[in-house]
CSV table of C-alpha atoms in Angstrom, one decimal:
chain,number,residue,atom,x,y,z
A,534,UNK,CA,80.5,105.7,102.8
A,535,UNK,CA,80.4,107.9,106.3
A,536,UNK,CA,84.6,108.1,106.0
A,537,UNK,CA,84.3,109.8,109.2
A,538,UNK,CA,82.6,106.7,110.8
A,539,UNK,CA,85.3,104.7,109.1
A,540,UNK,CA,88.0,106.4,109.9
A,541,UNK,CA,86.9,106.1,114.0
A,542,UNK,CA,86.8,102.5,113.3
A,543,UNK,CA,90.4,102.3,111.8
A,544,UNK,CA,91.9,104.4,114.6
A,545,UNK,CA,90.7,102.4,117.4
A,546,UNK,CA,92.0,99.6,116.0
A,547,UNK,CA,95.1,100.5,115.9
A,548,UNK,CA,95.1,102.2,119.6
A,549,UNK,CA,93.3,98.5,120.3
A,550,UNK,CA,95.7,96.4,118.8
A,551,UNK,CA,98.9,98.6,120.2
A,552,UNK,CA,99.9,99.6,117.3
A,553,UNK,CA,102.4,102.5,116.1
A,554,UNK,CA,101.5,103.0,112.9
A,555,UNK,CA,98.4,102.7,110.4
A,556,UNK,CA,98.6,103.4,106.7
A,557,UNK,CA,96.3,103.9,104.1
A,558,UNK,CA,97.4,103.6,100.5
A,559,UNK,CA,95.7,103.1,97.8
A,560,UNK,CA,95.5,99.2,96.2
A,561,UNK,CA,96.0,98.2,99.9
A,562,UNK,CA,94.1,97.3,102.9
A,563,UNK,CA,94.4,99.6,105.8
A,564,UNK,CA,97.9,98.6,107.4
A,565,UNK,CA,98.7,98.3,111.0
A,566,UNK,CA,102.6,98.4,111.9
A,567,UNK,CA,102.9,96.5,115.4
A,568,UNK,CA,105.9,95.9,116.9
A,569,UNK,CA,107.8,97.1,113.8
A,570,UNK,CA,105.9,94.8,111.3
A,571,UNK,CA,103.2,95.6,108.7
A,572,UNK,CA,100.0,93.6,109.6
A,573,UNK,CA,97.4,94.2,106.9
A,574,UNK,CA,93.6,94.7,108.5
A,575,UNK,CA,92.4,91.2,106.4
A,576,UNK,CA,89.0,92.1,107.6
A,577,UNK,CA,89.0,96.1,105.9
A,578,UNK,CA,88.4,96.0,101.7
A,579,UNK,CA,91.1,96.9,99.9
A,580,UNK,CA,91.2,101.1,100.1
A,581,UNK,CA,90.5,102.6,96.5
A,582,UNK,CA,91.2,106.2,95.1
A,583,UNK,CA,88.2,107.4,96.5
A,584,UNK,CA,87.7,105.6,99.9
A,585,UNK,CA,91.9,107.3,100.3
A,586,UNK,CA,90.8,110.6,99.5
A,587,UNK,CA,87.7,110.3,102.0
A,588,UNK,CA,89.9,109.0,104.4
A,589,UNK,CA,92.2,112.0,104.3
A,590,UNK,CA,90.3,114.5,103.6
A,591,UNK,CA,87.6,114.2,106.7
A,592,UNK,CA,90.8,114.4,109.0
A,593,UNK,CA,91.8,118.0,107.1
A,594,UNK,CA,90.2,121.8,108.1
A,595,UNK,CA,89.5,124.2,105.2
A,596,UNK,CA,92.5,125.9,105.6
A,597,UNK,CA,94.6,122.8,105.6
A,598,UNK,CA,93.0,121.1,102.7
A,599,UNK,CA,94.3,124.4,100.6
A,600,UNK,CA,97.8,124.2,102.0
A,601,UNK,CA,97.6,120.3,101.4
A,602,UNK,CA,96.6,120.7,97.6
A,603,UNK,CA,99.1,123.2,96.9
A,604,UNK,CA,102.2,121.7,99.0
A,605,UNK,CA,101.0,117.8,98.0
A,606,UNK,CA,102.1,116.8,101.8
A,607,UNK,CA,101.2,117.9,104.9
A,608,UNK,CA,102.2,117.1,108.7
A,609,UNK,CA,99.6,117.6,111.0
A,610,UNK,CA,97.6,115.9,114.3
A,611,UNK,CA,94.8,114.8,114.5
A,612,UNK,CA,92.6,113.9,118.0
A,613,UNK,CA,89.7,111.3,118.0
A,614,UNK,CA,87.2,112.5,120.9
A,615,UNK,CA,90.4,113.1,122.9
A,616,UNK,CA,90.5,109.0,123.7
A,617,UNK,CA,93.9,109.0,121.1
A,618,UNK,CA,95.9,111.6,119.2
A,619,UNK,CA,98.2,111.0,115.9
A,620,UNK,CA,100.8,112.8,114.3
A,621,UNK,CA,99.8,112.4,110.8
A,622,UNK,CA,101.2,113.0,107.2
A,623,UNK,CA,99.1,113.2,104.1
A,624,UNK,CA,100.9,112.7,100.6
A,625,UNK,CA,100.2,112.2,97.0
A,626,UNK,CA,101.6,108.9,95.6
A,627,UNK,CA,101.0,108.4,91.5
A,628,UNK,CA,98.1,110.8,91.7
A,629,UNK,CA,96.1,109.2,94.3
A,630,UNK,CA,95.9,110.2,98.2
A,631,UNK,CA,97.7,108.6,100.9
A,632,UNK,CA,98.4,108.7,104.6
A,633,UNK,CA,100.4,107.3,107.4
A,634,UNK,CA,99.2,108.1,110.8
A,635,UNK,CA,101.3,107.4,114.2
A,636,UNK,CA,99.8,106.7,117.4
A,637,UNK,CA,100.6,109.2,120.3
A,638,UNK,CA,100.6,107.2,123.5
A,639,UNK,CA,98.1,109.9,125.8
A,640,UNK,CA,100.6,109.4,129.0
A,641,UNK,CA,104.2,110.0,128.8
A,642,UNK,CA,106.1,107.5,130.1
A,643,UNK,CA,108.9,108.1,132.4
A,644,UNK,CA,113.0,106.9,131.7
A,645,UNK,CA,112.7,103.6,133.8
A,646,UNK,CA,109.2,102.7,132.1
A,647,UNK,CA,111.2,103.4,128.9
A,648,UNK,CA,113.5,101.1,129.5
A,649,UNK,CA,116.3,103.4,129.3
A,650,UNK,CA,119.6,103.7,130.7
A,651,UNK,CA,119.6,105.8,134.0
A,652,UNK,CA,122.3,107.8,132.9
A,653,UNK,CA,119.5,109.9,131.0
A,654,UNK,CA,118.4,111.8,134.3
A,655,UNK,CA,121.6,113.4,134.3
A,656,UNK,CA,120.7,115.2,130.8
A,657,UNK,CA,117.7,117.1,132.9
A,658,UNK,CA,119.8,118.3,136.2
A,659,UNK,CA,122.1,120.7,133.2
A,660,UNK,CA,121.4,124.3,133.4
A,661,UNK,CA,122.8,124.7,129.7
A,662,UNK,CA,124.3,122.7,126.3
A,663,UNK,CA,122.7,120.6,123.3
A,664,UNK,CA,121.8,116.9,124.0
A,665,UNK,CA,120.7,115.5,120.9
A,666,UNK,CA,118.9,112.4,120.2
A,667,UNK,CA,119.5,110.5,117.0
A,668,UNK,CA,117.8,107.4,115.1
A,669,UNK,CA,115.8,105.8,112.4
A,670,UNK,CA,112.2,107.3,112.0
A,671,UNK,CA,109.7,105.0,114.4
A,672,UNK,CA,112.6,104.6,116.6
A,673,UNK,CA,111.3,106.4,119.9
A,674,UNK,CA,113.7,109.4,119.8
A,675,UNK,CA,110.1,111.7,120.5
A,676,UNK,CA,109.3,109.6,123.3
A,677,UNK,CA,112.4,109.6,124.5
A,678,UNK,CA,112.3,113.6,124.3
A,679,UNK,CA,108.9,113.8,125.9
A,680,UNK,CA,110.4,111.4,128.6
A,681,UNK,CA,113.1,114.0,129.4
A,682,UNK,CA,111.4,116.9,129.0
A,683,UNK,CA,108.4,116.0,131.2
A,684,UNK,CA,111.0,115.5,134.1
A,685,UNK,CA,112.1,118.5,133.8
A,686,UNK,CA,108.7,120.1,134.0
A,687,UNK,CA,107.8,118.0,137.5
A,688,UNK,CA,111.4,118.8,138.8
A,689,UNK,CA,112.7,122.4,138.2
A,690,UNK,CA,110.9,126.0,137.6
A,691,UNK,CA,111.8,126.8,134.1
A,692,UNK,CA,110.2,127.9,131.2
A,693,UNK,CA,110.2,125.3,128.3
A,694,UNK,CA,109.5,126.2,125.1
A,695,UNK,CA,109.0,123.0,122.2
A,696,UNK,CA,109.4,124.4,118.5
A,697,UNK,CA,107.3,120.9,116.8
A,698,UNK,CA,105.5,119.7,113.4
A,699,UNK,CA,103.3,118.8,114.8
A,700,UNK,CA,102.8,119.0,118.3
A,701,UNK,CA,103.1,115.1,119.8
A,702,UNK,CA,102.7,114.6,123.4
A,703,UNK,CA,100.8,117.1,124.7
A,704,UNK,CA,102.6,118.2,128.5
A,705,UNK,CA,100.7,118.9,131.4
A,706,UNK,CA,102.1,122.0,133.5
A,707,UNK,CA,103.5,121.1,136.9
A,708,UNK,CA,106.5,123.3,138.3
A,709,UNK,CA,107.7,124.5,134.7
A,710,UNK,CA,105.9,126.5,132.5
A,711,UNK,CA,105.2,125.1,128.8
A,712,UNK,CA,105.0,126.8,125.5
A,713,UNK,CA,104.0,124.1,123.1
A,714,UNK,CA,104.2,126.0,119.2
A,715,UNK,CA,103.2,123.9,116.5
A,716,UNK,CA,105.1,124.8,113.0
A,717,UNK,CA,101.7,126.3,111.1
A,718,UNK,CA,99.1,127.4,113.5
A,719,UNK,CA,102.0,129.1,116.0
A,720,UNK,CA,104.6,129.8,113.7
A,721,UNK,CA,105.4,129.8,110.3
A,722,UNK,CA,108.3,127.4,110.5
A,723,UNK,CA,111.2,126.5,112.7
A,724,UNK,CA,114.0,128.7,111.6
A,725,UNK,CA,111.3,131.9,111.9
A,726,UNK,CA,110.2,129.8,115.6
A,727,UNK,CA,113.6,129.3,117.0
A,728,UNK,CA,115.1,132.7,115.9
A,729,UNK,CA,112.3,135.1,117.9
A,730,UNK,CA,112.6,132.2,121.0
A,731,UNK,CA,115.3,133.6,123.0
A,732,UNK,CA,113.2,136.9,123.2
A,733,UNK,CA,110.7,134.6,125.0
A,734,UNK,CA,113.0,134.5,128.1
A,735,UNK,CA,113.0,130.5,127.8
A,736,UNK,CA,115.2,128.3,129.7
A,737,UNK,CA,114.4,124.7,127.8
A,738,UNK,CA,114.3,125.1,124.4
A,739,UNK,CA,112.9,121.6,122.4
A,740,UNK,CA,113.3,121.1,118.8
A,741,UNK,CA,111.0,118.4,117.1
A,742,UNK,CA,113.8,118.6,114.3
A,743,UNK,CA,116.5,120.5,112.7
A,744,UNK,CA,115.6,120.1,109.1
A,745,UNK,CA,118.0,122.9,108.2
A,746,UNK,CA,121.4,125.0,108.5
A,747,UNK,CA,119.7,128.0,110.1
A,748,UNK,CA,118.0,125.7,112.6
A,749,UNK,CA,120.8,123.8,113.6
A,750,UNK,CA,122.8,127.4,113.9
A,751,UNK,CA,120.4,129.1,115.4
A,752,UNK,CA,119.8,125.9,118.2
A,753,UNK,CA,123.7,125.7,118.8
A,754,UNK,CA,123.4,129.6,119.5
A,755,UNK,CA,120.8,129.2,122.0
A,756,UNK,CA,123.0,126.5,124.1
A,757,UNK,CA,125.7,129.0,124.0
A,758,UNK,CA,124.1,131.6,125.2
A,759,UNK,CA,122.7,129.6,128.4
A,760,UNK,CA,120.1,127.4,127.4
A,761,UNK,CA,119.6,124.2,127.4
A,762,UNK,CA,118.2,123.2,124.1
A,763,UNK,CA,117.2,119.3,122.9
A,764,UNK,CA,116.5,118.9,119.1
A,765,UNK,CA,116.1,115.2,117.2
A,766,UNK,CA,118.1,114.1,114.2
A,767,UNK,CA,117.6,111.1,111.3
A,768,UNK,CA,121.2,109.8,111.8
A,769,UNK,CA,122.4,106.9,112.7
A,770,UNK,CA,125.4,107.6,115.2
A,771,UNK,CA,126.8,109.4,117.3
A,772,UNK,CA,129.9,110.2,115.1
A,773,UNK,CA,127.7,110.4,112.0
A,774,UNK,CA,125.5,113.3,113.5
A,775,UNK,CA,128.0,115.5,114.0
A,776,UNK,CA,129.5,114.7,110.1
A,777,UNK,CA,125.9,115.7,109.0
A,778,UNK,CA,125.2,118.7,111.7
A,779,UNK,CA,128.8,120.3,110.4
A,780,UNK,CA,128.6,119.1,106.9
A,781,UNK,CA,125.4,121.3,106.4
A,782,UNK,CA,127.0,124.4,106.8
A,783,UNK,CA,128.8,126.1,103.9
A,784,UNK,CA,132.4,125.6,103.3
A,785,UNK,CA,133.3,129.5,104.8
A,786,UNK,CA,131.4,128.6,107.8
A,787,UNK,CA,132.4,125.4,109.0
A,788,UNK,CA,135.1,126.6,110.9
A,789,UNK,CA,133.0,128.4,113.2
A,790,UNK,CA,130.3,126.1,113.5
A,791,UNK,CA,132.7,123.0,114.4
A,792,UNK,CA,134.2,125.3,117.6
A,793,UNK,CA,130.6,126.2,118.0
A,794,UNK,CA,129.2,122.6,118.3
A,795,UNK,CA,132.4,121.4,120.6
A,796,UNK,CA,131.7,123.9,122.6
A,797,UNK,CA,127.8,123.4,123.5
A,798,UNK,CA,127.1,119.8,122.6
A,799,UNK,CA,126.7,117.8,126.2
A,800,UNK,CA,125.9,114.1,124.1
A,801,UNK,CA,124.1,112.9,122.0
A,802,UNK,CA,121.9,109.6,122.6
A,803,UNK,CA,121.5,107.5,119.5
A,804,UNK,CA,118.2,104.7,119.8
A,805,UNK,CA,117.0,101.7,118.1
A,806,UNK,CA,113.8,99.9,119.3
A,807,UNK,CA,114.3,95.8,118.7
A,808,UNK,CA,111.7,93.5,118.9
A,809,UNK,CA,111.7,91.8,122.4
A,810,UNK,CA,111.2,87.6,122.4
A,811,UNK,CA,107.7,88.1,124.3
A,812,UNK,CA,106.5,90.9,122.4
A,813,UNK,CA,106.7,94.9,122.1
A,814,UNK,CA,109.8,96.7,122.0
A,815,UNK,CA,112.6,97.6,123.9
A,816,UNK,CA,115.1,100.2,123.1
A,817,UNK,CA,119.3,99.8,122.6
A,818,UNK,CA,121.1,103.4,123.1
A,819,UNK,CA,124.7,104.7,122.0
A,820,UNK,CA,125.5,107.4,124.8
A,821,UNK,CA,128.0,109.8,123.6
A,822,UNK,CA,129.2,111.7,126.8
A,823,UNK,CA,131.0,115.0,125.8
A,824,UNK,CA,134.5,115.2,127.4
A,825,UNK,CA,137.7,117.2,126.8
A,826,UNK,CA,138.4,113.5,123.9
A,827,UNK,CA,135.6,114.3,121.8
A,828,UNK,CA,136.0,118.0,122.3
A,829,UNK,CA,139.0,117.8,120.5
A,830,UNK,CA,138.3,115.1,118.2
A,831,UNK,CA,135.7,117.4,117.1
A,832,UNK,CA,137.7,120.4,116.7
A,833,UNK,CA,139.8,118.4,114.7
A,834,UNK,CA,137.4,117.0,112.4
A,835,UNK,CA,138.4,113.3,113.5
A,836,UNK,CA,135.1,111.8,113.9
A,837,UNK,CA,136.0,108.3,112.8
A,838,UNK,CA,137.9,108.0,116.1
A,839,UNK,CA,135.0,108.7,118.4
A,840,UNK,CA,133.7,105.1,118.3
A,841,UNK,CA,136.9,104.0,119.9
A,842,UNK,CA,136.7,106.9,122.6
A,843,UNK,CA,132.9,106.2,123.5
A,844,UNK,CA,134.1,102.4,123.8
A,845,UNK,CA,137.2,102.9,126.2
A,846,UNK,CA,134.8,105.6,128.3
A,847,UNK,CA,132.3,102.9,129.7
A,848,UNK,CA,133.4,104.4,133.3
A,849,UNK,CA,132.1,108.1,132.2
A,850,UNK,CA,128.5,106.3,131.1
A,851,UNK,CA,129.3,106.3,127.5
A,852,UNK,CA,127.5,102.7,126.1
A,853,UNK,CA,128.6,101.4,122.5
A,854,UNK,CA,125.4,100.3,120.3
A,855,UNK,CA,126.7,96.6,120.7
A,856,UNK,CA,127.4,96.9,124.3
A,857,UNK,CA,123.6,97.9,125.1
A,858,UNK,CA,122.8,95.3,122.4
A,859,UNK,CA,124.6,92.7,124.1
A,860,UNK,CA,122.7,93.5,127.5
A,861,UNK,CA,119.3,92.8,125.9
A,862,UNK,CA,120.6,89.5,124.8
A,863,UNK,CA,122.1,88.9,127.6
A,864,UNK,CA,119.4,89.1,129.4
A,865,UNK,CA,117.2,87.2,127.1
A,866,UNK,CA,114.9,90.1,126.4
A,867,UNK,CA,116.2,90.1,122.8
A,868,UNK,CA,117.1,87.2,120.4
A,869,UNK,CA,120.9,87.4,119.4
A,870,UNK,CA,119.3,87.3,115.3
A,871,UNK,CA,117.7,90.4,116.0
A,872,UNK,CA,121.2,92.3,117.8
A,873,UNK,CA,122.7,91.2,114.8
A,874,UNK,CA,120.0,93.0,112.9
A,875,UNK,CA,120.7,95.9,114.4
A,876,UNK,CA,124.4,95.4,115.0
A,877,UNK,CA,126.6,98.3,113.1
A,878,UNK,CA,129.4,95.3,113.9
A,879,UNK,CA,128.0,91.9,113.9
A,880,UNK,CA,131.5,90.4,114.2
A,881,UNK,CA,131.9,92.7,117.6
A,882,UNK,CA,129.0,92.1,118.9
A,883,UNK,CA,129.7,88.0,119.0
A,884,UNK,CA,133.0,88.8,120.8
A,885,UNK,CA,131.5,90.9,123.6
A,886,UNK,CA,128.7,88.5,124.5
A,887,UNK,CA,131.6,85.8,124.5
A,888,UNK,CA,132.9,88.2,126.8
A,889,UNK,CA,129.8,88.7,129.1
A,890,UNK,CA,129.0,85.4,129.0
């Protein structure tokens, strides 16, 4: 088999079919996931050890076939004819090669064309601070970064510097300068990135991810000093992200980092994308706004209370998860089985929409 010809085939597909995801696993036919559901390619064969490892393998350089045999997974992109780019992980699963590739979109889309709240231009007019955004994986948060990001490169004259594995959306220069470094080829990883960035005279700093303490110190240390630094977490809240961002640090050092975070964070936007009633996706955001409340709610380690401040704060731009919910079913963009799929309070959710109704 020509697995290069094949694998062309496969990824048109899915750019054809508007798909986010493909996957190729052993025992299974290639795998589109289209507006959050798996959709097997009925027309491929079912992939077997070797057609996986041809598959993989034609998408890897020497070098990265050497790191991928000794590490057993590896994140990296991968371009076909620059028509579409994916960011791509390659992993072992009971001995056998596997993959799952997601599409890049080639334009970044703006906030509006997002369907996001407004509110969000506000996060790229701040000279300094940490905005983080927070969410399942396949939820949008990098889109919604690129989103943000890209304004700020067409509106101000700053330098931004993106610390990413791998590199996504690739951003065109316009007033701003970009530094794109891509964890492997540009640096050896993001602790080692992020620690020699300030010497780089940056003002935007973007994290792909804070996978560790050092990264997450070392990001909240660049927003004190006078940056203003965006970075991507797996959680599911607002109130939950800064549990795990403080929880990571050592006992001895949590003290500092909790006066540290109250100090720099500016919000944190969590995002889920819900299936719309005529197709695609549309996203539903918790906006946590930083004010003087959940300043001191998190100096004083009081988290669980900050659902109830982010609730009673509609009039600063704060928006619950069931509030932004309710809005999508309100406007019958969203069915109300799929808000209550999503709902982190079902019961809540029924009550406001009796509300709005």
């Amino acid at each position: 088999m020509d697995y290069k010809s094949k694998l062309d085939e496969l990824l048109l597909a899915t750019a054809r079919q508007n798909a986010s995801d493909l996957h190729i696993a052993v025992g299974q036919r290639p795998t589109l996931r289209v507006d959050g559901k798996l959709l097997p390619l009925q027309k491929e064969e079912i992939v077997t050890p070797e057609t996986a490892q041809g598959l993989v393998m034609v998408m890897l350089s020497s070098e990265q076939k050497n790191i991928f045999l000794q590490k057993k997974e590896l994140d990296f992109s991968y371009s076909l004819e620059d028509k579409v780019r994916f960011r791509v992980n390659a992993f072992f699963q009971k001995g056998f090669l596997g993959a799952a590739l997601r599409l890049i979109p080639p334009k970044i889309h703006t906030i509006e064309e997002l369907n996001l709240p407004s509110l969000l231009h506000d996060f790229t007019r701040i000279s300094q601070g940490f905005v983080l955004l927070v969410g399942p994986a396949g939820h949008g948060k990098s889109t919604t970064l690129a989103a943000l990001i890209d304004e700020i490169n067409h509106n101000r004259t700053d330098h931004i510097i993106t610390i990413e594995d791998p590199i996504e959306y690739l951003f065109v220069q316009d007033r701003s300068i970009v530094s794109q470094r891509e964890v492997g080829p540009d640096t050896l990883g993001f602790h080692k990135a992020l620690r020699s960035v300030l010497r780089q005279d940056p003002d935007v700093i973007m994290v792909g991810e804070m996978r560790d303490t050092v990264s997450i110190s070392t990001a909240m240390t660049a927003a004190e000093t006078g940056h203003l630094v965006f970075a991507t977490l797996h959680t599911n809240s607002a109130a939950q992200t800064i549990d795990r961002v403080l929880d990571s640090f050592p006992a001895e050092q949590q003290g500092q980092a909790t006066s540290q975070l109250a100090a720099t964070l500016v919000a944190i936007i969590s995002q889920r994308l819900i299936p719309r009633v005529d197709g695609g996706r549309v996203p539903a955001v918790e906006i946590m706004i930083v004010n003087s409340a959940i300043r001191n709610l998190i100096r004083e380690r009081k988290t669980y209370q900050i659902d109830l401040v982010i609730e009673t704060s509609s009039q600063d731009g704060m928006v619950t998860l069931n509030r932004s919910l309710a809005s999508w079913v309100q406007k019958r963009v969203i069915s109300l089985e799929q808000a209550e799929l999503y709902s982190p309070n079902s019961a809540e959710l029924k009550i406001l929409l009796e509300r709005i109704s």
